[in-house]
Amino acid sequence: LRMIVIENVGPRSPATTKRRANKIKWGFLLGLMVLIYGSHAPLITLTKVDGQVPFNASSCVLMIELAKLLISLLSLALTGSTSTLKSPPYLLLVAPYAVPAVLYTFNNNLVVVMQAYMDPSSFQMLSNLKIASTALLYSVCLGKRLRSAQWVALGLLMAAGGFHSYSTLDLQGPQRADVDEGPRLHITAWGLFLVLVYCGVSGLAAVYTERVLKSQKLPLSVQNLYLYVFGVAINGLSSLSTMGSDKRFLEGYSWVVWVIIAGQAANGLLMSVVLKHGSGITRLFVISSSILVNALLSWAILGLQLTPLFPLPCAMIGLAAYLYYR
């Protein structure tokens, strides 16, 4: 009596199942981040009253940092990692976490300053240069060598962002053909310099944060705690400097503003997961993909019209992702 043995029949191996589960988790995480990033601008538009944002922007940023800090503390308590905070941390261990807060605060203020030297559309197009600055710093500072196809992918990603920004401009509207007044595309030499500084600082902040998160063998919740303690402190000082403005701290807050705060806090925490266990390049793909979500939500919620060329940047981003991650 012969026994017939059929091999490779049965449930998948634990390793295969784990890999598939990880892919699903990462897909969900990145998809959620793209949705939050893309909904940010349309939600801010929904808060406007008579064309103006009714709340204090610096107080909103501070509330986002405070929310991230509180969630980090809650995560510490739920994971039982509070024992790591029983003794005061070494200054040399904590000090590096102040740098990202300083860099991001500098860039947030620089964006405001730059508006005097260029129009918002020019800034939107030129800010795509931060993809190149982040990739160069990622390669140089972290020693990550990229393949030729990956450099081509990042070039496509940058071109897709610039093309999307350009294609949404109404440069030759018939009603404006003979009108001399109104905002025009413009940028000064000083404005171009500030854009380059902005893109360089943006790339440096992302690469530096990734290096700190990966170089220290601490739980991510503890590292987030250090990051956001400095974030709250620095943005708190910035908020105090605007106390003399015509808006009180929580004036103009609606349910939409609280949704923005919750979403941006969640995105900050999710981004730390990406930088800790993924890479800053993945962050670039998330941000670039979010412009497509932004456009779709603006069409669906705000009634804005999509241009006939909208599918082109979509295809460019998809091709860039294929080339980079294949």
CSV table of C-alpha atoms in Angstrom, one decimal:
chain,number,residue,atom,x,y,z
A,1,LEU,CA,0.0,0.0,0.0
A,2,ARG,CA,1.6,3.2,-1.2
A,3,MET,CA,1.2,6.5,0.6
A,4,ILE,CA,0.8,9.6,-1.6
A,5,VAL,CA,2.4,12.7,-0.1
A,6,ILE,CA,1.3,16.1,-1.4
A,7,GLU,CA,3.8,18.8,-0.4
A,8,ASN,CA,3.2,22.5,0.1
A,9,VAL,CA,-0.5,22.1,0.9
A,10,GLY,CA,-1.9,23.7,4.0
A,11,PRO,CA,-1.8,27.0,5.7
A,12,ARG,CA,0.8,29.6,4.9
A,13,SER,CA,4.0,29.7,7.0
A,14,PRO,CA,3.9,32.1,10.0
A,15,ALA,CA,6.6,34.3,8.3
A,16,THR,CA,4.5,34.7,5.2
A,17,THR,CA,1.4,35.5,7.2
A,18,LYS,CA,3.4,38.1,9.3
A,19,ARG,CA,4.8,39.8,6.2
A,20,ARG,CA,1.3,40.1,4.7
A,21,ALA,CA,-0.1,41.5,7.9
A,22,ASN,CA,2.8,44.0,8.1
A,23,LYS,CA,2.0,45.1,4.5
A,24,ILE,CA,-1.6,45.6,5.4
A,25,LYS,CA,-0.7,47.6,8.5
A,26,TRP,CA,1.7,49.8,6.6
A,27,GLY,CA,-0.8,50.3,3.8
A,28,PHE,CA,-3.5,51.4,6.2
A,29,LEU,CA,-1.2,53.7,8.1
A,30,LEU,CA,0.1,55.4,4.9
A,31,GLY,CA,-3.4,55.7,3.5
A,32,LEU,CA,-4.6,57.3,6.6
A,33,MET,CA,-1.7,59.8,6.6
A,34,VAL,CA,-2.4,60.7,3.0
A,35,LEU,CA,-6.1,61.3,3.8
A,36,ILE,CA,-5.2,63.5,6.8
A,37,TYR,CA,-2.6,65.5,4.9
A,38,GLY,CA,-4.9,66.0,1.9
A,39,SER,CA,-7.9,67.1,4.0
A,40,HIS,CA,-5.9,69.8,5.9
A,41,ALA,CA,-6.3,72.7,3.5
A,42,PRO,CA,-10.0,72.0,2.6
A,43,LEU,CA,-10.8,71.8,6.3
A,44,ILE,CA,-9.1,75.1,7.0
A,45,THR,CA,-11.1,76.6,4.1
A,46,LEU,CA,-14.3,75.4,5.8
A,47,THR,CA,-13.4,77.4,8.9
A,48,LYS,CA,-13.2,80.7,7.2
A,49,VAL,CA,-15.6,83.5,8.0
A,50,ASP,CA,-15.9,86.3,5.4
A,51,GLY,CA,-12.8,84.9,3.7
A,52,GLN,CA,-10.7,85.1,6.9
A,53,VAL,CA,-9.5,82.3,9.3
A,54,PRO,CA,-11.3,83.1,12.6
A,55,PHE,CA,-8.8,81.5,15.0
A,56,ASN,CA,-5.3,82.3,16.2
A,57,ALA,CA,-3.0,80.1,14.0
A,58,SER,CA,-0.2,80.0,16.7
A,59,SER,CA,-2.7,78.8,19.3
A,60,CYS,CA,-3.8,76.0,16.9
A,61,VAL,CA,-0.2,74.9,16.4
A,62,LEU,CA,0.3,74.9,20.2
A,63,MET,CA,-2.8,72.8,20.7
A,64,ILE,CA,-1.6,70.3,18.1
A,65,GLU,CA,1.7,69.9,19.9
A,66,LEU,CA,0.0,69.6,23.3
A,67,ALA,CA,-2.3,66.9,21.9
A,68,LYS,CA,0.7,64.9,20.7
A,69,LEU,CA,2.3,65.3,24.1
A,70,LEU,CA,-0.8,64.1,25.9
A,71,ILE,CA,-1.2,61.1,23.6
A,72,SER,CA,2.5,60.2,24.1
A,73,LEU,CA,2.0,60.2,27.8
A,74,LEU,CA,-1.1,58.1,27.5
A,75,SER,CA,0.8,55.7,25.3
A,76,LEU,CA,3.5,55.4,27.9
A,77,ALA,CA,1.0,54.6,30.6
A,78,LEU,CA,-0.8,52.0,28.4
A,79,THR,CA,2.4,50.2,27.4
A,80,GLY,CA,3.9,50.2,30.9
A,81,SER,CA,6.9,52.2,29.8
A,82,THR,CA,6.6,54.8,32.5
A,83,SER,CA,9.4,53.1,34.4
A,84,THR,CA,11.8,54.7,31.9
A,85,LEU,CA,10.9,58.1,33.3
A,86,LYS,CA,11.5,57.3,37.0
A,87,SER,CA,15.1,58.8,36.9
A,88,PRO,CA,15.8,62.2,35.3
A,89,PRO,CA,17.1,61.6,31.7
A,90,TYR,CA,20.7,62.6,30.8
A,91,LEU,CA,20.9,66.0,29.2
A,92,LEU,CA,22.9,64.7,26.2
A,93,LEU,CA,20.1,62.1,25.7
A,94,VAL,CA,17.3,64.6,25.6
A,95,ALA,CA,19.0,67.7,24.0
A,96,PRO,CA,18.9,66.3,20.4
A,97,TYR,CA,15.1,66.3,20.5
A,98,ALA,CA,15.1,70.1,20.8
A,99,VAL,CA,16.6,70.5,17.3
A,100,PRO,CA,13.6,69.4,15.3
A,101,ALA,CA,11.3,71.7,17.3
A,102,VAL,CA,13.6,74.6,16.6
A,103,LEU,CA,13.9,73.8,12.9
A,104,TYR,CA,10.1,73.3,12.3
A,105,THR,CA,9.3,76.5,14.3
A,106,PHE,CA,11.8,78.4,12.2
A,107,ASN,CA,10.2,77.1,9.0
A,108,ASN,CA,6.7,77.9,10.1
A,109,ASN,CA,7.7,81.5,10.7
A,110,LEU,CA,9.7,81.6,7.5
A,111,VAL,CA,6.6,80.7,5.5
A,112,VAL,CA,4.9,83.8,6.8
A,113,VAL,CA,7.9,86.1,6.0
A,114,MET,CA,8.2,84.7,2.5
A,115,GLN,CA,4.7,85.9,1.5
A,116,ALA,CA,6.0,89.4,1.2
A,117,TYR,CA,8.5,88.3,-1.5
A,118,MET,CA,6.3,86.0,-3.6
A,119,ASP,CA,2.8,85.0,-4.3
A,120,PRO,CA,1.3,81.8,-2.7
A,121,SER,CA,1.2,79.9,-6.0
A,122,SER,CA,4.9,80.5,-6.6
A,123,PHE,CA,5.7,79.3,-3.1
A,124,GLN,CA,3.5,76.2,-3.7
A,125,MET,CA,5.4,75.3,-6.9
A,126,LEU,CA,8.9,76.0,-5.6
A,127,SER,CA,8.4,74.3,-2.3
A,128,ASN,CA,8.5,71.0,-4.2
A,129,LEU,CA,12.3,71.5,-4.2
A,130,LYS,CA,12.2,70.1,-0.6
A,131,ILE,CA,11.9,66.7,-2.2
A,132,ALA,CA,15.3,67.1,-3.8
A,133,SER,CA,16.8,68.6,-0.6
A,134,THR,CA,15.5,65.8,1.6
A,135,ALA,CA,16.7,63.1,-0.9
A,136,LEU,CA,20.2,64.6,-1.0
A,137,LEU,CA,20.5,65.0,2.8
A,138,TYR,CA,19.0,61.5,3.2
A,139,SER,CA,21.7,60.1,0.9
A,140,VAL,CA,24.6,62.1,2.4
A,141,CYS,CA,23.8,62.3,6.1
A,142,LEU,CA,22.3,58.8,6.6
A,143,GLY,CA,24.6,57.1,4.1
A,144,LYS,CA,21.7,55.6,2.1
A,145,ARG,CA,22.7,55.1,-1.5
A,146,LEU,CA,19.8,55.3,-3.9
A,147,ARG,CA,19.6,53.5,-7.2
A,148,SER,CA,19.4,55.4,-10.5
A,149,ALA,CA,15.8,54.4,-10.8
A,150,GLN,CA,15.1,55.8,-7.4
A,151,TRP,CA,16.6,59.2,-8.3
A,152,VAL,CA,14.4,59.2,-11.4
A,153,ALA,CA,11.4,58.4,-9.2
A,154,LEU,CA,12.1,61.3,-6.9
A,155,GLY,CA,12.6,63.6,-9.9
A,156,LEU,CA,9.2,62.4,-11.2
A,157,LEU,CA,7.7,63.1,-7.8
A,158,MET,CA,9.0,66.6,-7.7
A,159,ALA,CA,7.8,67.2,-11.3
A,160,ALA,CA,4.4,65.9,-10.4
A,161,GLY,CA,4.0,68.3,-7.5
A,162,GLY,CA,5.2,71.3,-9.6
A,163,PHE,CA,3.0,70.3,-12.6
A,164,HIS,CA,-0.1,69.9,-10.3
A,165,SER,CA,0.5,73.3,-8.8
A,166,TYR,CA,1.0,74.9,-12.2
A,167,SER,CA,-2.0,73.2,-13.8
A,168,THR,CA,-4.3,74.6,-11.1
A,169,LEU,CA,-3.4,78.2,-11.8
A,170,ASP,CA,-5.8,80.4,-13.7
A,171,LEU,CA,-3.2,82.3,-15.7
A,172,GLN,CA,-5.3,83.3,-18.7
A,173,GLY,CA,-8.9,83.6,-17.5
A,174,PRO,CA,-10.9,85.5,-20.0
A,175,GLN,CA,-12.3,87.8,-17.4
A,176,ARG,CA,-8.8,88.8,-16.4
A,177,ALA,CA,-7.3,89.4,-19.8
A,178,ASP,CA,-7.6,93.2,-19.7
A,179,VAL,CA,-7.4,93.6,-16.0
A,180,ASP,CA,-4.3,95.2,-14.6
A,181,GLU,CA,-5.2,95.0,-10.9
A,182,GLY,CA,-5.1,91.9,-8.8
A,183,PRO,CA,-2.5,89.4,-7.6
A,184,ARG,CA,0.0,88.2,-10.2
A,185,LEU,CA,2.7,85.5,-10.2
A,186,HIS,CA,5.8,87.1,-8.8
A,187,ILE,CA,9.0,86.3,-6.9
A,188,THR,CA,12.0,88.4,-6.0
A,189,ALA,CA,15.6,87.2,-5.8
A,190,TRP,CA,15.4,87.4,-2.0
A,191,GLY,CA,12.2,85.3,-2.1
A,192,LEU,CA,14.0,82.7,-4.2
A,193,PHE,CA,16.8,82.6,-1.6
A,194,LEU,CA,14.3,82.2,1.2
A,195,VAL,CA,12.5,79.3,-0.6
A,196,LEU,CA,15.9,77.5,-0.9
A,197,VAL,CA,16.5,78.0,2.8
A,198,TYR,CA,13.0,76.8,3.6
A,199,CYS,CA,13.5,73.6,1.5
A,200,GLY,CA,16.9,73.0,3.0
A,201,VAL,CA,15.7,73.3,6.6
A,202,SER,CA,12.7,71.1,5.8
A,203,GLY,CA,14.9,68.4,4.5
A,204,LEU,CA,17.3,68.8,7.4
A,205,ALA,CA,14.6,68.6,10.0
A,206,ALA,CA,13.2,65.3,8.5
A,207,VAL,CA,16.6,63.6,8.1
A,208,TYR,CA,17.8,64.8,11.5
A,209,THR,CA,14.6,63.5,13.2
A,210,GLU,CA,14.9,60.1,11.5
A,211,ARG,CA,18.6,59.8,12.6
A,212,VAL,CA,17.7,60.6,16.2
A,213,LEU,CA,14.8,58.2,16.4
A,214,LYS,CA,16.8,55.4,14.9
A,215,SER,CA,20.0,56.0,16.7
A,216,GLN,CA,18.6,55.8,20.2
A,217,LYS,CA,17.3,52.5,21.5
A,218,LEU,CA,14.3,54.0,23.4
A,219,PRO,CA,10.6,53.2,23.1
A,220,LEU,CA,9.0,55.4,20.4
A,221,SER,CA,6.5,56.7,23.0
A,222,VAL,CA,9.4,58.0,25.1
A,223,GLN,CA,11.1,59.6,22.1
A,224,ASN,CA,7.8,61.2,21.1
A,225,LEU,CA,7.5,62.5,24.7
A,226,TYR,CA,10.9,64.2,24.4
A,227,LEU,CA,10.1,65.6,20.9
A,228,TYR,CA,6.8,67.1,22.0
A,229,VAL,CA,7.9,68.5,25.3
A,230,PHE,CA,10.2,70.8,23.3
A,231,GLY,CA,7.5,71.3,20.7
A,232,VAL,CA,5.1,72.6,23.3
A,233,ALA,CA,7.7,74.7,25.0
A,234,ILE,CA,8.9,76.4,21.8
A,235,ASN,CA,5.5,76.9,20.3
A,236,GLY,CA,4.2,78.1,23.7
A,237,LEU,CA,6.8,80.9,23.6
A,238,SER,CA,5.8,81.7,20.0
A,239,SER,CA,2.1,81.8,21.0
A,240,LEU,CA,2.9,84.1,23.9
A,241,SER,CA,4.5,86.5,21.5
A,242,THR,CA,1.2,86.9,19.7
A,243,MET,CA,-0.9,87.4,22.9
A,244,GLY,CA,-1.3,91.1,21.9
A,245,SER,CA,-3.1,90.2,18.7
A,246,ASP,CA,-6.8,90.9,18.2
A,247,LYS,CA,-7.7,87.2,18.6
A,248,ARG,CA,-7.9,85.5,22.0
A,249,PHE,CA,-6.3,82.1,22.5
A,250,LEU,CA,-9.3,79.9,21.8
A,251,GLU,CA,-11.4,82.5,19.9
A,252,GLY,CA,-13.0,81.2,16.7
A,253,TYR,CA,-12.6,77.5,17.5
A,254,SER,CA,-15.4,75.4,16.0
A,255,TRP,CA,-15.8,71.6,15.7
A,256,VAL,CA,-13.9,71.8,12.3
A,257,VAL,CA,-10.9,73.4,14.1
A,258,TRP,CA,-10.9,70.6,16.7
A,259,VAL,CA,-11.0,68.0,13.9
A,260,ILE,CA,-8.0,69.7,12.3
A,261,ILE,CA,-6.1,69.6,15.7
A,262,ALA,CA,-7.0,65.9,16.2
A,263,GLY,CA,-6.0,65.0,12.6
A,264,GLN,CA,-2.7,66.9,12.7
A,265,ALA,CA,-1.8,65.4,16.1
A,266,ALA,CA,-2.5,61.9,14.8
A,267,ASN,CA,-0.5,62.6,11.6
A,268,GLY,CA,2.5,63.8,13.7
A,269,LEU,CA,2.5,60.6,15.7
A,270,LEU,CA,2.1,58.4,12.7
A,271,MET,CA,5.0,60.2,11.0
A,272,SER,CA,7.2,59.4,13.9
A,273,VAL,CA,6.4,55.7,13.3
A,274,VAL,CA,7.3,56.1,9.6
A,275,LEU,CA,10.7,57.8,10.5
A,276,LYS,CA,11.4,55.3,13.2
A,277,HIS,CA,10.6,52.1,11.2
A,278,GLY,CA,10.5,53.4,7.6
A,279,SER,CA,12.3,56.3,5.9
A,280,GLY,CA,12.0,60.0,5.2
A,281,ILE,CA,11.6,59.2,1.6
A,282,THR,CA,8.3,57.4,2.4
A,283,ARG,CA,7.3,60.7,4.0
A,284,LEU,CA,7.8,62.5,0.7
A,285,PHE,CA,5.5,60.0,-1.1
A,286,VAL,CA,2.8,60.6,1.5
A,287,ILE,CA,3.0,64.4,1.2
A,288,SER,CA,3.0,64.2,-2.7
A,289,SER,CA,0.1,61.8,-2.8
A,290,SER,CA,-1.9,64.1,-0.4
A,291,ILE,CA,-2.1,66.8,-3.1
A,292,LEU,CA,-4.3,64.5,-5.1
A,293,VAL,CA,-6.6,63.9,-2.1
A,294,ASN,CA,-6.5,67.6,-1.5
A,295,ALA,CA,-7.7,68.3,-5.1
A,296,LEU,CA,-10.5,65.6,-4.9
A,297,LEU,CA,-11.8,66.8,-1.6
A,298,SER,CA,-11.7,70.4,-2.8
A,299,TRP,CA,-13.8,69.3,-5.8
A,300,ALA,CA,-16.2,67.3,-3.6
A,301,ILE,CA,-16.6,69.6,-0.6
A,302,LEU,CA,-15.8,73.1,-1.9
A,303,GLY,CA,-17.0,72.7,-5.5
A,304,LEU,CA,-13.7,73.6,-7.1
A,305,GLN,CA,-13.2,72.4,-10.7
A,306,LEU,CA,-10.5,69.8,-11.5
A,307,THR,CA,-8.4,70.7,-14.6
A,308,PRO,CA,-8.4,68.3,-17.6
A,309,LEU,CA,-4.7,67.6,-16.8
A,310,PHE,CA,-5.4,66.4,-13.3
A,311,PRO,CA,-4.8,62.7,-14.2
A,312,LEU,CA,-1.3,63.4,-15.4
A,313,PRO,CA,0.3,64.2,-11.9
A,314,CYS,CA,-1.7,61.2,-10.6
A,315,ALA,CA,0.0,58.9,-13.2
A,316,MET,CA,3.4,60.5,-12.5
A,317,ILE,CA,3.2,59.9,-8.7
A,318,GLY,CA,2.1,56.3,-9.4
A,319,LEU,CA,5.0,55.7,-11.7
A,320,ALA,CA,7.4,57.3,-9.2
A,321,ALA,CA,6.2,54.9,-6.5
A,322,TYR,CA,6.6,51.9,-8.8
A,323,LEU,CA,10.1,52.9,-9.8
A,324,TYR,CA,11.2,53.6,-6.2
A,325,TYR,CA,9.8,50.6,-4.4
A,326,ARG,CA,10.0,47.9,-7.1
